Protein backbone atom coordinates (compact mmCIF):
# COMPACT_ATOMS: atom_id res chain seq x y z
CA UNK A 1 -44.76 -109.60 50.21
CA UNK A 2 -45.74 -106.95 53.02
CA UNK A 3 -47.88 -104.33 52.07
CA UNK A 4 -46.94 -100.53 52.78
CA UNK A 5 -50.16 -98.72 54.87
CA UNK A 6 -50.37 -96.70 51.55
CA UNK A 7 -50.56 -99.36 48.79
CA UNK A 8 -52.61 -99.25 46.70
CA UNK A 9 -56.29 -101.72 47.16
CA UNK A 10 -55.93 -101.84 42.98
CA UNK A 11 -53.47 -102.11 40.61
CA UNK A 12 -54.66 -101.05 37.12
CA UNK A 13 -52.19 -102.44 34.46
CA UNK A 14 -52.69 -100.72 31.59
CA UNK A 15 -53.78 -96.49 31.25
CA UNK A 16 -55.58 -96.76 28.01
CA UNK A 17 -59.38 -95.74 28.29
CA UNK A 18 -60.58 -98.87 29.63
CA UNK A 19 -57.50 -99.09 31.93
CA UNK A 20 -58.71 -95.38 32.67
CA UNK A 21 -62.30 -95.43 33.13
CA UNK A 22 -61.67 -98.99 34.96
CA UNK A 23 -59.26 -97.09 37.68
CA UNK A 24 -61.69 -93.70 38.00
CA UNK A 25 -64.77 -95.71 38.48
CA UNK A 26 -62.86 -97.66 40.98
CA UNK A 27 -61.92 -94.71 42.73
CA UNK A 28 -65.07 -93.20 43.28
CA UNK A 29 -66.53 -96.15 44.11
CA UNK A 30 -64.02 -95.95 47.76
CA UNK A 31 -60.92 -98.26 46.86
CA UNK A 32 -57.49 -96.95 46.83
CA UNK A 33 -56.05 -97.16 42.83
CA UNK A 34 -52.74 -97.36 40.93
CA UNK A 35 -52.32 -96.99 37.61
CA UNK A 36 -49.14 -98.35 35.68
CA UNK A 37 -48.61 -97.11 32.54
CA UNK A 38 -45.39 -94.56 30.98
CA UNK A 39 -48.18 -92.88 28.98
CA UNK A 40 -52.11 -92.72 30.56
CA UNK A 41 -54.33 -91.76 28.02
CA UNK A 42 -52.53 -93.14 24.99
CA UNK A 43 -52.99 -96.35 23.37
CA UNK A 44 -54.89 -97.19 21.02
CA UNK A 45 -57.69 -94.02 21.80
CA UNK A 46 -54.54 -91.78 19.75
CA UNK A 47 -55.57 -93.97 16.59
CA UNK A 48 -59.28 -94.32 17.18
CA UNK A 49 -62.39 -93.03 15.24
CA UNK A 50 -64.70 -93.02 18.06
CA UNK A 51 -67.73 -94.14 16.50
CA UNK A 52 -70.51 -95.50 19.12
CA UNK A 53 -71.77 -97.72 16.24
CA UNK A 54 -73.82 -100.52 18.37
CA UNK A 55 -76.20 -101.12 14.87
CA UNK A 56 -74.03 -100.50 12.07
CA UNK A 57 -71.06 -102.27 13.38
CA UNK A 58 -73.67 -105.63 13.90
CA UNK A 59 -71.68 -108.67 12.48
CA UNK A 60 -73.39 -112.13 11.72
CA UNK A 61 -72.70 -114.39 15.14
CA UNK A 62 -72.20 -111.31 17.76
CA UNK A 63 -75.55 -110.94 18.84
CA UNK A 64 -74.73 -111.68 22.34
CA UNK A 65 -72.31 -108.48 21.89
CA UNK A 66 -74.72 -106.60 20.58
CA UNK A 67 -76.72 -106.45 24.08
CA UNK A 68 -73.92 -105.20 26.02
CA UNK A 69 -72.97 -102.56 23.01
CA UNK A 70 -76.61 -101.36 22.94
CA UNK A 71 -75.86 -101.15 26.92
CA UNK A 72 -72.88 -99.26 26.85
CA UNK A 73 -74.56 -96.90 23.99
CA UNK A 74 -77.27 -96.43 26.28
CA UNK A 75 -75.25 -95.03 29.23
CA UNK A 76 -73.11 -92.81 27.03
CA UNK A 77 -75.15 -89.88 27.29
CA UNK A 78 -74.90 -89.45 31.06
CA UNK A 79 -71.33 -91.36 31.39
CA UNK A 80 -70.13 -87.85 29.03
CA UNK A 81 -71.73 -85.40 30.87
CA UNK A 82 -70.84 -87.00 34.18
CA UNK A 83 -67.32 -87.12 32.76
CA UNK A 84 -67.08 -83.51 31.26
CA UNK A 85 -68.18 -82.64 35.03
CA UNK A 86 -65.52 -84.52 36.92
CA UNK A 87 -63.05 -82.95 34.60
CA UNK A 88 -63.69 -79.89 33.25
CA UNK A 89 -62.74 -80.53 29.32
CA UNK A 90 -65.05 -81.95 26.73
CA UNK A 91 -65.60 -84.80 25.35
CA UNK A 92 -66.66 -84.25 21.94
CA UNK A 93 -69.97 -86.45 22.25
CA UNK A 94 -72.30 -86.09 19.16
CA UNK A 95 -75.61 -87.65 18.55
CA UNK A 96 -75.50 -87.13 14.99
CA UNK A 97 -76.32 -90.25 13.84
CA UNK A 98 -75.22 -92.71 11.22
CA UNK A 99 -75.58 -92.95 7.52
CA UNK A 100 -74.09 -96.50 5.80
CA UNK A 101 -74.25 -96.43 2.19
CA UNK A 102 -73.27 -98.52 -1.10
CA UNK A 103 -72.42 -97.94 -3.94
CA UNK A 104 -72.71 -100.93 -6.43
CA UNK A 105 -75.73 -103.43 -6.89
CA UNK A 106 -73.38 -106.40 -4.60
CA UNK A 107 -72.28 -103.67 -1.94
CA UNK A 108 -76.40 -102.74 -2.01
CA UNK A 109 -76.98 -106.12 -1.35
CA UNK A 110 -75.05 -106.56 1.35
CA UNK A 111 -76.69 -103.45 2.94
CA UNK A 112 -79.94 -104.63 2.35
CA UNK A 113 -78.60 -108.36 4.08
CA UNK A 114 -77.59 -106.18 7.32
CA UNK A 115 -80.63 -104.16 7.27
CA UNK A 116 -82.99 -107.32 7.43
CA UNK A 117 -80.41 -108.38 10.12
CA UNK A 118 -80.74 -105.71 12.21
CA UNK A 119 -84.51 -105.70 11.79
CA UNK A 120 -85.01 -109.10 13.53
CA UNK A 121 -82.67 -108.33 15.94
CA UNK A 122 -85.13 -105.28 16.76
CA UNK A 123 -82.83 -102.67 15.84
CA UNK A 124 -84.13 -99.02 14.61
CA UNK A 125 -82.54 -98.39 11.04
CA UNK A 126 -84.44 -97.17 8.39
CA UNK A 127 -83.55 -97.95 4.35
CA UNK A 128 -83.17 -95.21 1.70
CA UNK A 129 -82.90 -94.84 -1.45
CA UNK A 130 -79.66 -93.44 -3.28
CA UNK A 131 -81.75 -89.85 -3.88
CA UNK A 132 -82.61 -89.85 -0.37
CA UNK A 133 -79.45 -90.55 1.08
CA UNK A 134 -77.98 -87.45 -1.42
CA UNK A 135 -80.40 -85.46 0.53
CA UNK A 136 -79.00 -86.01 3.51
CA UNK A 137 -75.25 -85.55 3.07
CA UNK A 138 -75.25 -83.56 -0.53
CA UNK A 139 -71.27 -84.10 -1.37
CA UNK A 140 -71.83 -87.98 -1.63
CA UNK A 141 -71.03 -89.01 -4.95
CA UNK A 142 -73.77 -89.39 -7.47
CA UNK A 143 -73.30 -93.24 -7.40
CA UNK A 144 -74.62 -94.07 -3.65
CA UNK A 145 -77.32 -96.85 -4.35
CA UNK A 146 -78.84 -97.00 -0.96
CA UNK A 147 -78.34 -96.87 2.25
CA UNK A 148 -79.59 -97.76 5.94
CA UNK A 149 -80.08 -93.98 8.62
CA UNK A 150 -78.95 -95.15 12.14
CA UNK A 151 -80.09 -91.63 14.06
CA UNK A 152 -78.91 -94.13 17.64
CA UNK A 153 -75.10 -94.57 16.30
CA UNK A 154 -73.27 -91.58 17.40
CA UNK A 155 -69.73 -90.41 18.00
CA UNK A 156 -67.13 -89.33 20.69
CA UNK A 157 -63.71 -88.20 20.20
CA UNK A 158 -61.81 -90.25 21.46
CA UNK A 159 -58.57 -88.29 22.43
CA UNK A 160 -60.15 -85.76 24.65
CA UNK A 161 -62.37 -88.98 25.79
CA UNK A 162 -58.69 -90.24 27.10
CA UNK A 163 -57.41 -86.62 27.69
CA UNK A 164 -60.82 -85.98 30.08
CA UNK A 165 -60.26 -89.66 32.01
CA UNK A 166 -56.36 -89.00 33.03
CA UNK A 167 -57.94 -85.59 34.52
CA UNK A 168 -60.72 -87.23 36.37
CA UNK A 169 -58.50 -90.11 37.57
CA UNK A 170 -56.12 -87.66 39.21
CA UNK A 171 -58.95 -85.81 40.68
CA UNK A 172 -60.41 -89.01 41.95
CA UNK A 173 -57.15 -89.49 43.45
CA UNK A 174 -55.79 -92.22 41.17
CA UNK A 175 -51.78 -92.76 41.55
CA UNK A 176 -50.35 -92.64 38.43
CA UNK A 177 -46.81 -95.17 37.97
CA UNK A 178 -45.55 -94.04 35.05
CA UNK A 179 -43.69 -97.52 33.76
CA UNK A 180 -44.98 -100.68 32.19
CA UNK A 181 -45.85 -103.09 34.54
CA UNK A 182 -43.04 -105.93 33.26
CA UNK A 183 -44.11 -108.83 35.58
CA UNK A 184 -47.23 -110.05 37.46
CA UNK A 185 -46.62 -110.72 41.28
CA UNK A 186 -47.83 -114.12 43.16
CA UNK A 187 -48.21 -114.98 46.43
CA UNK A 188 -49.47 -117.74 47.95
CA UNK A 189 -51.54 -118.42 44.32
CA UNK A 190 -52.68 -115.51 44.16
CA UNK A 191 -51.86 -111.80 42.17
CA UNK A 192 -50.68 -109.89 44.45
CA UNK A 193 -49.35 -106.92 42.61
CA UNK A 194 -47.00 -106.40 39.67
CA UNK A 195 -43.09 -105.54 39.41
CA UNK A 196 -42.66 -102.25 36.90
CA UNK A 197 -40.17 -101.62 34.05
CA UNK A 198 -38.11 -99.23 36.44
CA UNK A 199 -37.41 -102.21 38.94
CA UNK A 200 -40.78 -101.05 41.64
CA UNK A 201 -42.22 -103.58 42.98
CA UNK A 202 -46.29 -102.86 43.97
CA UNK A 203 -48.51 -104.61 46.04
CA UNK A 204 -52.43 -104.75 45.65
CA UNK A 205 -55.06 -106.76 46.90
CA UNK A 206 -56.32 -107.02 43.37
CA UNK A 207 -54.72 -106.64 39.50
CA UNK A 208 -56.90 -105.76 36.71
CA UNK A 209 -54.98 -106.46 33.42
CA UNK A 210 -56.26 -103.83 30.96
CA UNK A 211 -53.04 -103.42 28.29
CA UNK A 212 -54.81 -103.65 25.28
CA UNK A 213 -53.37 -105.84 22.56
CA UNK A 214 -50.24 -105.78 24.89
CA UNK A 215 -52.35 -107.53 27.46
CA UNK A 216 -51.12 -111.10 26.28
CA UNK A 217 -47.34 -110.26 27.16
CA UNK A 218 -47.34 -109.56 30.90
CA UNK A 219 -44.90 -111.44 32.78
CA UNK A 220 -45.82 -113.79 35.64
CA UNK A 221 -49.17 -114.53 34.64
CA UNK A 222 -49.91 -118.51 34.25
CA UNK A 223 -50.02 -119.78 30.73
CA UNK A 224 -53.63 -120.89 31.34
CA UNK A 225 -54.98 -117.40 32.97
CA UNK A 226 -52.89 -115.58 30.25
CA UNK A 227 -55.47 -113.47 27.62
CA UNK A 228 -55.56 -115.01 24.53
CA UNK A 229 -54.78 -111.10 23.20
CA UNK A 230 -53.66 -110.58 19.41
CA UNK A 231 -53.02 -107.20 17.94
CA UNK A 232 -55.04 -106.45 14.81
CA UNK A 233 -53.46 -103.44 13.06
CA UNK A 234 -55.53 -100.30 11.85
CA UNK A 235 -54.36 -97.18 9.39
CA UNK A 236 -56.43 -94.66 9.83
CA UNK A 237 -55.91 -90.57 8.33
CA UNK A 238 -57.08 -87.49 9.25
CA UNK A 239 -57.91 -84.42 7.08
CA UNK A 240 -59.11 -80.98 7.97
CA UNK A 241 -62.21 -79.14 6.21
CA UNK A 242 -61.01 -75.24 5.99
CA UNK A 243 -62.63 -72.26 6.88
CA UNK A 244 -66.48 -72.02 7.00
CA UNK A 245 -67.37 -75.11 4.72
CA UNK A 246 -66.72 -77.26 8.53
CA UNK A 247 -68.28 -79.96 8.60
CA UNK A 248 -67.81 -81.65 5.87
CA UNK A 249 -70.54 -83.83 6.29
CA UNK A 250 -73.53 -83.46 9.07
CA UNK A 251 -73.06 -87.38 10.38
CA UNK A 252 -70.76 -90.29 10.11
CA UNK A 253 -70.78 -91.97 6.68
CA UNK A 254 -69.75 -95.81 6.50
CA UNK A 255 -69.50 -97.41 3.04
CA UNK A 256 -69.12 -100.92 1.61
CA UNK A 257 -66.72 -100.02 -1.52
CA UNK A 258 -66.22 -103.13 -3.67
CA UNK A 259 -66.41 -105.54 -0.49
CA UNK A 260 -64.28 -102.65 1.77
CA UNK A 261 -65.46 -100.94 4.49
CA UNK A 262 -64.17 -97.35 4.86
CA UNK A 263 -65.62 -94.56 7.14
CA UNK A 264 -65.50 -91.14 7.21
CA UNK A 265 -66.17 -89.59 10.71
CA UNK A 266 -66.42 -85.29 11.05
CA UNK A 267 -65.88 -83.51 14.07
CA UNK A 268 -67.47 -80.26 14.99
CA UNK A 269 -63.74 -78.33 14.74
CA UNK A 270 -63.55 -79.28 10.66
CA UNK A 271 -61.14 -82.66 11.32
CA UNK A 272 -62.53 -85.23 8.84
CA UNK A 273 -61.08 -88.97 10.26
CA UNK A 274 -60.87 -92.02 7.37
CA UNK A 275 -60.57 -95.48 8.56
CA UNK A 276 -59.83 -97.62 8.80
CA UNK A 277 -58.13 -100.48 7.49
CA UNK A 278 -57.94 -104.07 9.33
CA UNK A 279 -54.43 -105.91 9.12
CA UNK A 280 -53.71 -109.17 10.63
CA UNK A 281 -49.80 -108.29 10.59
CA UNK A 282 -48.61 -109.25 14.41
CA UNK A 283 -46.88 -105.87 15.78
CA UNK A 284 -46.07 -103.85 13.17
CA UNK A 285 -47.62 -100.55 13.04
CA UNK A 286 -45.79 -99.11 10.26
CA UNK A 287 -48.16 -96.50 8.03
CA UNK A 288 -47.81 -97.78 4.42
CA UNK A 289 -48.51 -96.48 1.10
CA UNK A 290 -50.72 -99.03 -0.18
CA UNK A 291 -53.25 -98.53 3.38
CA UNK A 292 -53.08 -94.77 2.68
CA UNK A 293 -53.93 -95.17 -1.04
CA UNK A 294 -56.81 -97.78 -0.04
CA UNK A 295 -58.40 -95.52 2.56
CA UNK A 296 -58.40 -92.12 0.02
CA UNK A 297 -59.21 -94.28 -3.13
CA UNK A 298 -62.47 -95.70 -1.38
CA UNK A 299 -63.57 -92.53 0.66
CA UNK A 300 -62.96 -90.50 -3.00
CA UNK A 301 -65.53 -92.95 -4.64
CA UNK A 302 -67.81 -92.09 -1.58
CA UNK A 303 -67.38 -88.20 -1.36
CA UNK A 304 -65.40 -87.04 -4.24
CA UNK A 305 -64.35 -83.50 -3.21
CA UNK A 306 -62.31 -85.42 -0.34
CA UNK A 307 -59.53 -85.72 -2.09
CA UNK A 308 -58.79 -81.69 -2.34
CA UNK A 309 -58.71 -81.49 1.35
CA UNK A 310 -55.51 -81.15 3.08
CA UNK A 311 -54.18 -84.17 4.97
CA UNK A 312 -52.79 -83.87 8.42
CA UNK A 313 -52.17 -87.23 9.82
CA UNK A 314 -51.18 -90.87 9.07
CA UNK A 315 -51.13 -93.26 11.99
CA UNK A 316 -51.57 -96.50 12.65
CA UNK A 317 -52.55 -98.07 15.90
CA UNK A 318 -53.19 -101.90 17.06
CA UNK A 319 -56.81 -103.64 18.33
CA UNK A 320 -56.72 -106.00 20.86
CA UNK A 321 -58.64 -109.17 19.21
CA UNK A 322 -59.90 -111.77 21.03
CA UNK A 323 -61.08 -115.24 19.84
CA UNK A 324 -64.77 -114.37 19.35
CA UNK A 325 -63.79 -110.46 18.81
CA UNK A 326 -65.64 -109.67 22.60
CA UNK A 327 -64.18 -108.52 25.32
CA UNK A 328 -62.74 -110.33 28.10
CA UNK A 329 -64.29 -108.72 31.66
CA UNK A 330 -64.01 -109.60 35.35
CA UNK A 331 -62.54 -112.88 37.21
CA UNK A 332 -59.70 -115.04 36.09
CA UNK A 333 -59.12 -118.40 37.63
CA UNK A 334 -56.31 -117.03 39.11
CA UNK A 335 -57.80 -115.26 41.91
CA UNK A 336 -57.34 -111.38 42.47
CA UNK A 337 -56.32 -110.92 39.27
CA UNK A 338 -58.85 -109.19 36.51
CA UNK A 339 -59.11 -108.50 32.88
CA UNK A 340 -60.79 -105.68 31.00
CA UNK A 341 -59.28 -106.40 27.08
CA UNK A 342 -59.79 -107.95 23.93
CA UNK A 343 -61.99 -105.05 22.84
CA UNK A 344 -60.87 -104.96 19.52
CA UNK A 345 -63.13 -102.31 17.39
CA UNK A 346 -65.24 -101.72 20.25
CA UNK A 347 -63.40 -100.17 22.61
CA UNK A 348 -64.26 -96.70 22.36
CA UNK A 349 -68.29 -97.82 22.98
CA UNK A 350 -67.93 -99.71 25.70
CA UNK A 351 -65.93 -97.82 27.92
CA UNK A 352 -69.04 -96.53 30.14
CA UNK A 353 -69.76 -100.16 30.84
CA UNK A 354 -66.31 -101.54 30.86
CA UNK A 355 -65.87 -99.11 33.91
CA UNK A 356 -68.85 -100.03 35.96
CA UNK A 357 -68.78 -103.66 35.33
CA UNK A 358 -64.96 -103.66 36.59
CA UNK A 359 -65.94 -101.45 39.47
CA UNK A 360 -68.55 -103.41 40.46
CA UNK A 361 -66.64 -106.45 40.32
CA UNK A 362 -63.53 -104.97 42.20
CA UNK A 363 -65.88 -103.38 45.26
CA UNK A 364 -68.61 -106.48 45.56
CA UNK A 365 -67.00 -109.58 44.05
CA UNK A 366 -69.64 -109.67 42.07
CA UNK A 367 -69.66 -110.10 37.69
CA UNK A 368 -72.81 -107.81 37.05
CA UNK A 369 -75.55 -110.12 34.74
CA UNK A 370 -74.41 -107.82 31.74
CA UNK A 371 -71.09 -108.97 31.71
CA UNK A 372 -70.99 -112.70 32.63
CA UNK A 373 -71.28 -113.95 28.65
CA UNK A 374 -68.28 -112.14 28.49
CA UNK A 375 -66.44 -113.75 31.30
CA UNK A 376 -62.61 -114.85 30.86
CA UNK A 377 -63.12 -118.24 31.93
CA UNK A 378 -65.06 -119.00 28.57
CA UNK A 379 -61.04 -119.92 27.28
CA UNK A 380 -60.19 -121.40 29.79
CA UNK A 381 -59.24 -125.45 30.01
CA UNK A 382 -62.17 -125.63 32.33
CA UNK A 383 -64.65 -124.46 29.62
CA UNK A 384 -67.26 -121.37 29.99
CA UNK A 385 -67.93 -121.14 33.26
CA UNK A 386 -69.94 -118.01 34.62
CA UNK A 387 -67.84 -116.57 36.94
CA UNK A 388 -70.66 -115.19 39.96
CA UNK A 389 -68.45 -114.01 42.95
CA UNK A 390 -64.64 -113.73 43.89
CA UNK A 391 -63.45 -114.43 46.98
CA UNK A 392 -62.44 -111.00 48.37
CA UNK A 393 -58.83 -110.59 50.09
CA UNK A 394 -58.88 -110.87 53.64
């Protein structure tokens, strides 16, 4: 297909905050962008905590993730302000820190098993007892048993996050296509572009795939390039602390209640977020009773008075999992054609990276070292090749 003098050089499927910061990095970086989406700035940031938890959210086995979290945590600092700049709205970036806590001898255990995990892998978190942990965040219930203090995990909020990235994109100069892109174009083995819900057909030298846990369903794309995507379903509610007792709490709290995680996350305006639970239940995002009742019944064994504040929201939103639960970033085997998914709890965190790394790719043909363990090629038949340069369209 012929390409109009004013197509676009990128095609940015997908206007979630990766598909967001992907297309405004992009931008300034020279390149003309597209974004196709019916709703930038939705997605799953509408259900999100925002928690930039790089040491508390360390799992057994995802220490190679942990580098490019600790990255992306790193650059968050000057990614908001540089953000809050380009757009003119806030953020709601906090360095408040992180206080995870337990509340029975296994749950203390289990702490105490992260703790000495994050220890050798050089980490800064610092044990405390029950007492001192009541110290810091008084309303905790008299029960806490520990806890680890994790002043480098912070917070961001992640619907003005979104909010601020569809204002910088148009600013940058970003066309927004405001369908779902139904089908990936091909020519001559290569992407070449994308047909949209409303029957458009447009061309791009290059396609970056960022739909979230919709990324999987895209038309067009070969079975074997296709993102092994699945959606992994989160409840999460909101209260709201009145009048002058906002906060409710000085820092994030996470908790281990009887095996469960739950977290309670307080932003500066008196909004108290609880989340969130994790649901292996295909596409269904349907709020149910039982999630609700799980989320209040563990965060009112954590902070007892929680239960007297009013509640505001229910919603439910969907992760995009991959096999290994990291990202997939940069070159496909298909060539001109991208992926920035397969987040799934991390999304929020690594956006400042997401966006350079894609950036840098789309601009240089280049994978930057950070991102090549997290190439898309690891699933593919050919094995886990390290993707170093793209051939660039003529």
């Amino acid at each position: 297909m012929s390409r109009t003098p004013d197509a676009p050089d990128v095609l940015v499927v997908g206007g979630g905050i990766i598909g967001m910061v992907t297309a405004w990095r992009t931008a300034q970086r020279g390149l003309r962008v597209a974004v196709a989406d019916p709703e930038p700035g939705g997605g799953a940031a509408r259900v999100a905590a925002g928690m930039l938890a790089a040491v508390t959210e360390l799992h057994y086995g995802e220490q190679t993730l942990l580098g490019l979290n600790l990255e992306s945590a790193r650059r968050y600092p000057v990614f908001a302000a540089e953000l809050e700049e380009a757009s003119g709205q806030k953020v709601g970036y906090r360095a408040c820190g992180t206080l995870a806590v337990a509340l029975d001898a296994d749950d203390r255990a289990h702490l105490r098993d992260l703790h000495a995990l994050q220890r050798r892998s050089g980490l800064e978190s610092e044990w405390l007892t029950g007492r001192e942990c009541r110290r810091l965040e008084p309303l905790l219930a008299p029960g806490v048993r520990g806890g680890l203090r994790v002043d480098g995990d912070h917070q961001v909020d992640p619907r003005r996050l979104a909010a601020a990235l569809v204002v910088a994109c148009e600013r940058a100069g970003v066309d927004f296509r405001r369908a779902w892109a139904e089908r990936l174009l091909v020519v001559h083995d290569r992407a070449a572009g994308a047909v949209l819900a409303d029957g458009t057909e447009v061309a791009a030298d290059q396609v970056v795939l960022a739909g979230g846990s919709l990324s999987g369903r895209l038309g067009g794309v070969p079975d074997d390039v296709l993102p092994p995507v699945r959606p992994v379903k989160g409840q999460v509610l909101r209260l709201t602390v009145p009048g002058p007792y906002a906060p409710f709490l000085s820092r994030t709290v996470r908790a281990v209640v009887r095996g469960s995680h739950v977290y309670l996350v307080p932003r500066e305006n008196g909004e108290l977020v609880v989340g969130a639970t994790s649901e292996e239940q295909g596409w269904d995002t349907t709020v149910t009773a039982g999630g609700v009742y799980e989320l209040l019944r563990d965060a009112h064994e954590l902070l007892p008075g929680i239960t007297e504040l009013p509640l505001i929201e229910t919603r439910a939103g969907l992760r995009p999992g991959s096999p290994d639960n990291a990202p997939m970033l940069g070159f496909t085997e298909l060539p001109g054609l991208l992926l920035a998914t397969g987040h799934y709890r991390n999304g929020v965190l690594l956006t400042p990276v997401t966006g350079d790394v894609l950036a840098a790719a789309l601009t240089t043909g280049e994978l930057p070292d950070e991102a090549r363990p997290f190439s898309p090629r690891r699933f593919s038949p050919a094995g886990a090749r390290v993707p170093v340069r793209q051939e660039q369209p003529a």
